[in-house]
PDB file of C-alpha atoms and ligand atoms in Angstrom:
ATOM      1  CA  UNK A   1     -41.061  11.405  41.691  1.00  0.00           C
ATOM      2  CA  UNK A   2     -41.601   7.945  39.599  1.00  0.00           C
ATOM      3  CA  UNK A   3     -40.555  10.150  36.439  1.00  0.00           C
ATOM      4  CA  UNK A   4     -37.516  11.364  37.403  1.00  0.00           C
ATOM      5  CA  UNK A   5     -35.731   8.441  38.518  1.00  0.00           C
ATOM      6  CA  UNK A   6     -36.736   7.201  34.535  1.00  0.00           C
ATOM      7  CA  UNK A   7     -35.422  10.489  33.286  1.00  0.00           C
ATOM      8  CA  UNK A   8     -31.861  10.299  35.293  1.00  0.00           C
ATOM      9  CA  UNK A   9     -31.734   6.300  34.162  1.00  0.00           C
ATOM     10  CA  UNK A  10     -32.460   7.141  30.775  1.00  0.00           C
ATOM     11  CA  UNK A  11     -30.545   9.887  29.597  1.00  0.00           C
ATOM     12  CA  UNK A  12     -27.343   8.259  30.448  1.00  0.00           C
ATOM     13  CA  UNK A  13     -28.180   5.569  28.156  1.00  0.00           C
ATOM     14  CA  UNK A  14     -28.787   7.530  25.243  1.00  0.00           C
ATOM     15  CA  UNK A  15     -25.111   9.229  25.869  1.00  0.00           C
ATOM     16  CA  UNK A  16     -23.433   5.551  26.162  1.00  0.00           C
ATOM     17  CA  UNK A  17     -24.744   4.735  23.103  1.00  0.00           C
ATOM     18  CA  UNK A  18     -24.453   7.707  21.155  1.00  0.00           C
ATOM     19  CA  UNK A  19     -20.873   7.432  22.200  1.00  0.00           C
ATOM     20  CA  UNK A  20     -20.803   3.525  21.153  1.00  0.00           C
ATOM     21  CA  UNK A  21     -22.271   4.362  17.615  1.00  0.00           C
ATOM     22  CA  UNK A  22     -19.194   6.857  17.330  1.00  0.00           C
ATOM     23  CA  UNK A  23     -16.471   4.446  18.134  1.00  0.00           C
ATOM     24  CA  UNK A  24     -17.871   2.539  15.890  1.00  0.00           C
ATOM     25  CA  UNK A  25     -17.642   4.871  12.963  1.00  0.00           C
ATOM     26  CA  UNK A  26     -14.307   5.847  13.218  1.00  0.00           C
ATOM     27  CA  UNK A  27     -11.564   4.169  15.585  1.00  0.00           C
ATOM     28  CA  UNK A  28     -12.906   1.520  17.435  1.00  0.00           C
ATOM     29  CA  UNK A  29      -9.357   0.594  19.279  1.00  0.00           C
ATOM     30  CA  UNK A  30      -7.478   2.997  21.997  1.00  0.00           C
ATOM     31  CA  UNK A  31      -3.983   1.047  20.954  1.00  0.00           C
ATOM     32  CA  UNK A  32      -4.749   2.724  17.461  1.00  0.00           C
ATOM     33  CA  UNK A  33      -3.925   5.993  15.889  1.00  0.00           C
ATOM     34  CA  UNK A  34      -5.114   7.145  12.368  1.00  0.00           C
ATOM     35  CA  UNK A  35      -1.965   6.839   9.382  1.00  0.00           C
ATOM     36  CA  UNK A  36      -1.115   9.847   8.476  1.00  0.00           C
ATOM     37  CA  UNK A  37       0.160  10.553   4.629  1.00  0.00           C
ATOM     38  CA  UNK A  38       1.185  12.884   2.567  1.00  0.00           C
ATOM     39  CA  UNK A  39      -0.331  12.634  -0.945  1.00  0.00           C
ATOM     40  CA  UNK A  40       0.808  13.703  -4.142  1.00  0.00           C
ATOM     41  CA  UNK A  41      -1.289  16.370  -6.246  1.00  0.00           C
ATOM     42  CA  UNK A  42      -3.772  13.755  -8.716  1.00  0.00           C
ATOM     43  CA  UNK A  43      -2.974  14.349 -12.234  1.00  0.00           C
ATOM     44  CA  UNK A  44      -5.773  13.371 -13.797  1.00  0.00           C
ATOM     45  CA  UNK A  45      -9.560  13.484 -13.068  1.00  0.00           C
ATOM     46  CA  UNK A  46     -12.351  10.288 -13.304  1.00  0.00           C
ATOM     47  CA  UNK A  47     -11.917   6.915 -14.596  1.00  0.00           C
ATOM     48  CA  UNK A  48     -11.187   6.095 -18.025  1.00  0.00           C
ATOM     49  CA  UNK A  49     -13.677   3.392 -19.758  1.00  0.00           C
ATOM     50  CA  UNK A  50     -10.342   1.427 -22.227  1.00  0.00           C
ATOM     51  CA  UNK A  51      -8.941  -0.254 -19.674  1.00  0.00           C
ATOM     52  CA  UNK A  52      -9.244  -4.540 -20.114  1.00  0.00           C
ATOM     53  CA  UNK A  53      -8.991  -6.392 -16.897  1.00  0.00           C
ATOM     54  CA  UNK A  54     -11.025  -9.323 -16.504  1.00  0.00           C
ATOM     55  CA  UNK A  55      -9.755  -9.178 -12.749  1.00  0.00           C
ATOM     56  CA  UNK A  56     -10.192  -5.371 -12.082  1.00  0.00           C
ATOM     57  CA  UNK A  57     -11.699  -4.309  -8.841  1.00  0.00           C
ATOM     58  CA  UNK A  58     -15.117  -2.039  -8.782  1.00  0.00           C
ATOM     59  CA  UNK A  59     -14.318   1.258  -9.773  1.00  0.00           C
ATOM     60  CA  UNK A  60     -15.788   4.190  -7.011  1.00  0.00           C
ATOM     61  CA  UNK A  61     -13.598   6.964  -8.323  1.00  0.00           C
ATOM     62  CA  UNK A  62     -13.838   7.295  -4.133  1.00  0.00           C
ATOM     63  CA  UNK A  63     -10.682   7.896  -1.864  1.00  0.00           C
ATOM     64  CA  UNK A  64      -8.950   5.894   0.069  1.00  0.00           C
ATOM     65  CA  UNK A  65     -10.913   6.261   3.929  1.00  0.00           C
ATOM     66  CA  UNK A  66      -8.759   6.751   7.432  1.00  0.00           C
ATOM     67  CA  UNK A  67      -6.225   3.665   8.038  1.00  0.00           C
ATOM     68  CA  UNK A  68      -5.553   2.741  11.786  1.00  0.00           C
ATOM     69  CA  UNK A  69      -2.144   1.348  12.779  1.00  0.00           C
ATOM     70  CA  UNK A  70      -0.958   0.684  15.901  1.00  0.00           C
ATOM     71  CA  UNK A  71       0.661   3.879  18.169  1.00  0.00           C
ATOM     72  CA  UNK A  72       4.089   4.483  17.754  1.00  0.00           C
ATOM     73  CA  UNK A  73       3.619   3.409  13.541  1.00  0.00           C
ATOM     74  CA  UNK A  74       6.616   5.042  11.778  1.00  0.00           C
ATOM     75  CA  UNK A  75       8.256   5.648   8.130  1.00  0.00           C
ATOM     76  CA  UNK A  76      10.479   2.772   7.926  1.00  0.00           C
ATOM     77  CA  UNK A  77      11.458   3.135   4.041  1.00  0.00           C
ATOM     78  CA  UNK A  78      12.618   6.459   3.363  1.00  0.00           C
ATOM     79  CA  UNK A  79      15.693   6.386   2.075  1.00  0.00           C
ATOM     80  CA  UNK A  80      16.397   3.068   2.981  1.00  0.00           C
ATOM     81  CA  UNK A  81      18.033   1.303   0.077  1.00  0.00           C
ATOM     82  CA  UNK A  82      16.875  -0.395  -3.007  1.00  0.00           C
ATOM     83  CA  UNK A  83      17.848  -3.439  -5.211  1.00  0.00           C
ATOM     84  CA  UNK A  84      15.629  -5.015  -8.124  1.00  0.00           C
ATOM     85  CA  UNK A  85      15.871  -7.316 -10.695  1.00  0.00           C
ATOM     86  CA  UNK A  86      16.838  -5.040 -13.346  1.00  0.00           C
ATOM     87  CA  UNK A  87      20.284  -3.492 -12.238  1.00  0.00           C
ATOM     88  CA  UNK A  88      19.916  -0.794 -14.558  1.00  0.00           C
ATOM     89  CA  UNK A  89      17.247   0.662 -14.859  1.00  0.00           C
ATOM     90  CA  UNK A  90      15.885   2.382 -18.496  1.00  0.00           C
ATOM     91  CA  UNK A  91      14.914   5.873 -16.821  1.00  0.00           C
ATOM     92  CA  UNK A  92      15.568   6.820 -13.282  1.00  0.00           C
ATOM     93  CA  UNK A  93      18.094   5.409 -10.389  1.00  0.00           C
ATOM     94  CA  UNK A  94      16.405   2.832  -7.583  1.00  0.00           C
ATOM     95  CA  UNK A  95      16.906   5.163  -5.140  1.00  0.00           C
ATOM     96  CA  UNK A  96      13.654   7.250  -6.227  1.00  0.00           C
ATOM     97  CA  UNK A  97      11.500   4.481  -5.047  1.00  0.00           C
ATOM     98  CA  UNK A  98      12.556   5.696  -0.934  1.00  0.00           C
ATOM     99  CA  UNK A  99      13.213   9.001  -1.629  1.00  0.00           C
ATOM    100  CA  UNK A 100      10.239  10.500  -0.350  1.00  0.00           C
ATOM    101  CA  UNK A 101       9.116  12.179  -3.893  1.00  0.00           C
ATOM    102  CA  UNK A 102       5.706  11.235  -4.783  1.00  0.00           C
ATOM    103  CA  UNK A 103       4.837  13.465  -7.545  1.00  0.00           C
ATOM    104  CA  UNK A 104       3.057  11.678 -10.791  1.00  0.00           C
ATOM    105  CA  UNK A 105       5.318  13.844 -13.620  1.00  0.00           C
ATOM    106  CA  UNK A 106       8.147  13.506 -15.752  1.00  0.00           C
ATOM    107  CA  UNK A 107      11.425  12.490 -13.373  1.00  0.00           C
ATOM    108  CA  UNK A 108      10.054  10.948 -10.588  1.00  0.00           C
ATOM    109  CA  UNK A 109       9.760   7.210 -11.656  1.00  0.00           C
ATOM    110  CA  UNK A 110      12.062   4.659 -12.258  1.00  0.00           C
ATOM    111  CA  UNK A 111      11.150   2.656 -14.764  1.00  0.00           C
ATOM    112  CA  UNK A 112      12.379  -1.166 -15.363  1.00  0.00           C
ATOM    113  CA  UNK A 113      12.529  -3.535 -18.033  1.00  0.00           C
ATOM    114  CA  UNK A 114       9.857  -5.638 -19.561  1.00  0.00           C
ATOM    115  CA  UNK A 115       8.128  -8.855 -18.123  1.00  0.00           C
ATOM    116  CA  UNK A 116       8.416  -9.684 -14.158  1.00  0.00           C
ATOM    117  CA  UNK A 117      10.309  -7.438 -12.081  1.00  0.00           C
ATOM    118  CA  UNK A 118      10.927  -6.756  -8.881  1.00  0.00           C
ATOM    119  CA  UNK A 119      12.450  -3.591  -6.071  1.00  0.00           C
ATOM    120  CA  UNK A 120      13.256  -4.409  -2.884  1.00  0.00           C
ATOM    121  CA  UNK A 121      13.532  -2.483   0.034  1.00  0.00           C
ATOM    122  CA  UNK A 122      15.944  -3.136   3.136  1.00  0.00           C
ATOM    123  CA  UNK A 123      14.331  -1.999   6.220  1.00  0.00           C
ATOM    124  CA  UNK A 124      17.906  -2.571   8.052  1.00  0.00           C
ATOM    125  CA  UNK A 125      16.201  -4.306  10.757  1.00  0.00           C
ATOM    126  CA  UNK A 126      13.310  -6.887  11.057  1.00  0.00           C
ATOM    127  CA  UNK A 127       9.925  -5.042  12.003  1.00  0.00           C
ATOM    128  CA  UNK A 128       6.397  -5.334  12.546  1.00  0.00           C
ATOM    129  CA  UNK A 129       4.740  -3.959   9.675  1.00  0.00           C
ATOM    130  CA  UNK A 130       1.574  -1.890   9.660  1.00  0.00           C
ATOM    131  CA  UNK A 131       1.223  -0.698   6.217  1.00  0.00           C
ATOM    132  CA  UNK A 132       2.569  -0.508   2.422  1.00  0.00           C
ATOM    133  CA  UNK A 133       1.787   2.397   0.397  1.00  0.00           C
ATOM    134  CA  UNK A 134       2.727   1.961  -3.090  1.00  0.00           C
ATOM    135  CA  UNK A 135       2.436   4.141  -6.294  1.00  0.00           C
ATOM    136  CA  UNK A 136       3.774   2.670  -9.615  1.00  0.00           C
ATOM    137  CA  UNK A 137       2.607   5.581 -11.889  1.00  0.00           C
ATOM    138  CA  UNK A 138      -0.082   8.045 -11.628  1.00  0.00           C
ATOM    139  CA  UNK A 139       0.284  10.832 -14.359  1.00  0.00           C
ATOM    140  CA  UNK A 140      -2.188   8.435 -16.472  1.00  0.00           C
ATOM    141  CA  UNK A 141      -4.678   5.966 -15.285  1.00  0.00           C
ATOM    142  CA  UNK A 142      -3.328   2.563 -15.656  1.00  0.00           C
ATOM    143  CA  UNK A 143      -3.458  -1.561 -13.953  1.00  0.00           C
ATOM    144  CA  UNK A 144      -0.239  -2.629 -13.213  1.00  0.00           C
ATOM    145  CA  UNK A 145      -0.401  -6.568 -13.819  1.00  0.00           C
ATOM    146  CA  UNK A 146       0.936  -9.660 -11.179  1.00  0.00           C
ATOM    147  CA  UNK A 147       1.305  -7.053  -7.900  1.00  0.00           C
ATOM    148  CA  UNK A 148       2.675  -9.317  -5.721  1.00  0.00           C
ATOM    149  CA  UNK A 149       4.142  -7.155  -2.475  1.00  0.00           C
ATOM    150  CA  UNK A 150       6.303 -10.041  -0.059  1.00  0.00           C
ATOM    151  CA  UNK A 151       7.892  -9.866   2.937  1.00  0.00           C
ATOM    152  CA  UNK A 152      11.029 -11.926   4.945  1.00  0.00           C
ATOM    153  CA  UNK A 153      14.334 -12.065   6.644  1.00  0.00           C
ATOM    154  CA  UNK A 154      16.039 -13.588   3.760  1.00  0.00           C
ATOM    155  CA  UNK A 155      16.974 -10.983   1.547  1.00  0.00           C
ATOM    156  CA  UNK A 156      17.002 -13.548  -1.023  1.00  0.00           C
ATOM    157  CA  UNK A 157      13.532 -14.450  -0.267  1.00  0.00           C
ATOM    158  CA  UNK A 158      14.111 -17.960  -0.171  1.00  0.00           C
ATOM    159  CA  UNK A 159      12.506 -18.549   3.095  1.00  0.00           C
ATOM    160  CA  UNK A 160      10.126 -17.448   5.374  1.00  0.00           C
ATOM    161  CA  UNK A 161       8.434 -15.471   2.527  1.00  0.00           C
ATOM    162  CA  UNK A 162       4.936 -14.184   3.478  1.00  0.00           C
ATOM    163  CA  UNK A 163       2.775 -12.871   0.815  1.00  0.00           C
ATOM    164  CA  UNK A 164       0.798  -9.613   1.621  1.00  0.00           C
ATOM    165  CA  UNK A 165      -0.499  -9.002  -1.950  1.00  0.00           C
ATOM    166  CA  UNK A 166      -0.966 -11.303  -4.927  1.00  0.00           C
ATOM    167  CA  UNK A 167      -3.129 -10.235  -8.321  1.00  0.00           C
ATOM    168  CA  UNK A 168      -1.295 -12.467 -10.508  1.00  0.00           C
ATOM    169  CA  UNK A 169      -4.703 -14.536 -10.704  1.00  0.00           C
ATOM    170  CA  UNK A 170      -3.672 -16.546 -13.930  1.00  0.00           C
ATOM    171  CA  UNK A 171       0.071 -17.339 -12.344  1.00  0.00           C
ATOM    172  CA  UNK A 172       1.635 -16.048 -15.072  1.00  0.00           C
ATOM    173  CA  UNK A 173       4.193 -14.643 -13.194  1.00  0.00           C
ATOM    174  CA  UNK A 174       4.956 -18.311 -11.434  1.00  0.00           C
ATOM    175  CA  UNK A 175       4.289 -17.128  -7.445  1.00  0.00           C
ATOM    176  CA  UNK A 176       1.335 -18.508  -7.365  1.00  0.00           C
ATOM    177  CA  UNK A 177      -2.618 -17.686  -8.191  1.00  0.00           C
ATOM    178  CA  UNK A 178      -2.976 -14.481  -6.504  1.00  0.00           C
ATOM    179  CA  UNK A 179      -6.911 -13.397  -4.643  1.00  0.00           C
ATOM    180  CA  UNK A 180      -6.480  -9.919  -4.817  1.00  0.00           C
ATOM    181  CA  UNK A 181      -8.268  -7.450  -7.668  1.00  0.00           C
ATOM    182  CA  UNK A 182      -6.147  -6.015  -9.871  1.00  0.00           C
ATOM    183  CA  UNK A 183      -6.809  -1.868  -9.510  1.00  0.00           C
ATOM    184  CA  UNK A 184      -6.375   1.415 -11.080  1.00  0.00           C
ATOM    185  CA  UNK A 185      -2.952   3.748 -10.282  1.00  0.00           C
ATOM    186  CA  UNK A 186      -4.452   6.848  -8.289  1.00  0.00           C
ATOM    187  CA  UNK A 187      -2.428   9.590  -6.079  1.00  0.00           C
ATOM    188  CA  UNK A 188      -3.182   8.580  -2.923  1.00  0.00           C
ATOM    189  CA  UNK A 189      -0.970   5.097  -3.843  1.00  0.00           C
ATOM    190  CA  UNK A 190      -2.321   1.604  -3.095  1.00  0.00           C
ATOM    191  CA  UNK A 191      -2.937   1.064   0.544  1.00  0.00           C
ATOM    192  CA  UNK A 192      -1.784  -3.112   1.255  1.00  0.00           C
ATOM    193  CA  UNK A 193      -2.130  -4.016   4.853  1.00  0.00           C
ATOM    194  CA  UNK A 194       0.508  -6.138   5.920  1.00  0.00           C
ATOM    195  CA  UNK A 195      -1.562  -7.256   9.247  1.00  0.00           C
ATOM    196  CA  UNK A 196       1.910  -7.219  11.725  1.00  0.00           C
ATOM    197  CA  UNK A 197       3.692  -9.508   9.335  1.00  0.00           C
ATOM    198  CA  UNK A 198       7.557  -9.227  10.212  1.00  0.00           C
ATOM    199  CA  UNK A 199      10.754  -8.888   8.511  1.00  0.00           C
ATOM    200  CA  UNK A 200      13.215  -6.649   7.072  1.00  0.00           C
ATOM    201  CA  UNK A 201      13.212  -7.129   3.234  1.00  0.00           C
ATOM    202  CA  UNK A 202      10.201  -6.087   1.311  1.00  0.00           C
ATOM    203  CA  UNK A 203       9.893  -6.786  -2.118  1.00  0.00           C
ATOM    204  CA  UNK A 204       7.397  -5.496  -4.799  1.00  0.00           C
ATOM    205  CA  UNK A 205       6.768  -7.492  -8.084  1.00  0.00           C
ATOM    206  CA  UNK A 206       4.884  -6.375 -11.417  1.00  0.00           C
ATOM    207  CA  UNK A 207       4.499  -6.938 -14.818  1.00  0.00           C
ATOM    208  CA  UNK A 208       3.826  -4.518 -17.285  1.00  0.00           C
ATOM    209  CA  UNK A 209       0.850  -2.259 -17.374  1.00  0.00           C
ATOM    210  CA  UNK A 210      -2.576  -1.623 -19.542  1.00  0.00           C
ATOM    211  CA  UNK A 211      -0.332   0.819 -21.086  1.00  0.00           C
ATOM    212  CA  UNK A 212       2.958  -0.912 -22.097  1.00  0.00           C
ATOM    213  CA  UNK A 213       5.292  -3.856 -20.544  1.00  0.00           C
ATOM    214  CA  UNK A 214       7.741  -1.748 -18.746  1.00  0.00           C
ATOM    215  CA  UNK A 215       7.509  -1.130 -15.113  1.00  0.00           C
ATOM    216  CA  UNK A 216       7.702   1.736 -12.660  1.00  0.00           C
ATOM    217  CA  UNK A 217       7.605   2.857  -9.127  1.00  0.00           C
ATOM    218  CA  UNK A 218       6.894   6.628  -8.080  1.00  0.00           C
ATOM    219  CA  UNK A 219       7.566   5.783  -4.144  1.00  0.00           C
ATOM    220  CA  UNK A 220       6.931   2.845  -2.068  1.00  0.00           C
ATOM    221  CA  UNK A 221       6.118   3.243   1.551  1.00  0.00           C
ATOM    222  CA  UNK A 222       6.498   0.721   4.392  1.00  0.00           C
ATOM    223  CA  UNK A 223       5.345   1.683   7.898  1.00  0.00           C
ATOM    224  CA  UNK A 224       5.931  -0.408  10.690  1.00  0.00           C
ATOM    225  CA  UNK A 225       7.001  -0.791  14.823  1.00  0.00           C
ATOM    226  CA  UNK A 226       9.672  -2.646  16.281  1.00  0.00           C
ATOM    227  CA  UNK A 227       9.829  -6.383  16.287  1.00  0.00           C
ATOM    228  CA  UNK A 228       9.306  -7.897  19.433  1.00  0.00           C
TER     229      UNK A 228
HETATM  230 CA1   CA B   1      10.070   8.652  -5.215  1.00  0.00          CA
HETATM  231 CA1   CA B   2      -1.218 -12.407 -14.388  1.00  0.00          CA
END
């Protein structure tokens, strides 16, 4: 009799933690859902051994693992439109950077001028965000240098700027010393987590690449939920 009051206590402790050790594998909060994306084909396979970066993350040749944002997460970007420091761009329009194409080849980048430049994308409305997805150029493995990614209300950025991404660790783009690792173009785009930051205006920065000084966006993404 003794050992079957243990039994009935005991199983149902194993199931509560089984269950725990789940949740805590995958999505540990109910106000979560898992980002869904649609990726690009890769255009090139494993990780090339010439690129210099004395700032470069560690390579896993790994993807990208589920991203949670908070239910009710949507596309805020696409087609949404797009200014940028160079007004005329050498190949491409601004408009490809929203347009939803995400493909590495020939046609589907934009590609500005040398040194620091920026896009900017105008959400129309002042949001909570819950991720950027952004893909410079991914037909060839390359570091884009000084990705800084900021968001605000002004859409002249001249207040109430937060900073979501900074690599620029030697300041030589003048924004300040960015933390972040500089990192290798892949298909699945660069994942930055904006953490709920709000505003309408997003604006990317880089300058230059591993492979020349020009810069390029593919597609940016910004997913967010209303501002409350
Ligand atoms: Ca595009
Ligand atoms: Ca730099």
């Amino acid at each position: 009799m003794k050992r079957l009051e243990l039994k009935a206590i005991v199983i149902p402790v194993v199931l509560i933690l089984a269950g725990t050790a789940h949740l805590g594998r995958s999505q540990q909060d109910p106000g979560k859902e898992e980002l869904k994306l649609v990726l690009p084909k890769p255009m090139f396979i494993g990780t090339p051994g010439n690129i210099k970066s004395a700032n470069l993350e560690a390579v896993t040749g790994k993807s990208r693992g589920p991203f949670y944002v908070p239910r009710g997460t949507k596309l805020l970007s696409l087609n949404r439109p797009v200014t940028s420091s160079d007004r005329q761009p050498v190949i491409g329009e601004l408009s490809f950077v929203t347009d939803g194409d995400k493909d590495g080849g020939e046609g589907y980048f934009v590609e500005l001028g040398p040194g620091t430049q920026w896009v900017q994308i105008d959400l129309g409305a002042s949001y909570a965000l819950n991720a950027i997805l952004v893909w410079h150029y991914h037909s060839q493995a390359r570091v884009y240098r000084d990705v800084i990614v900021q968001v605000s209300d002004n859409k002249d950025f001249l207040k109430g700027v937060v900073t979501l991404f900074n690599n620029d660790h030697d300041n030589s783009s003048g924004l300040g010393i960015g933390r972040d690792k500089e990192y290798i173009e892949v298909a699945e785009g660069r994942l930055i987590d904006p953490k709920s930051a709000r505003g309408r205006y997003v604006r990317l920065y880089s300058n230059g690449n591993t492979s020349n000084d020009l810069n390029h966006f593919v597609e940016v993404e910004v997913y967010g939920t209303p501002a409350k």
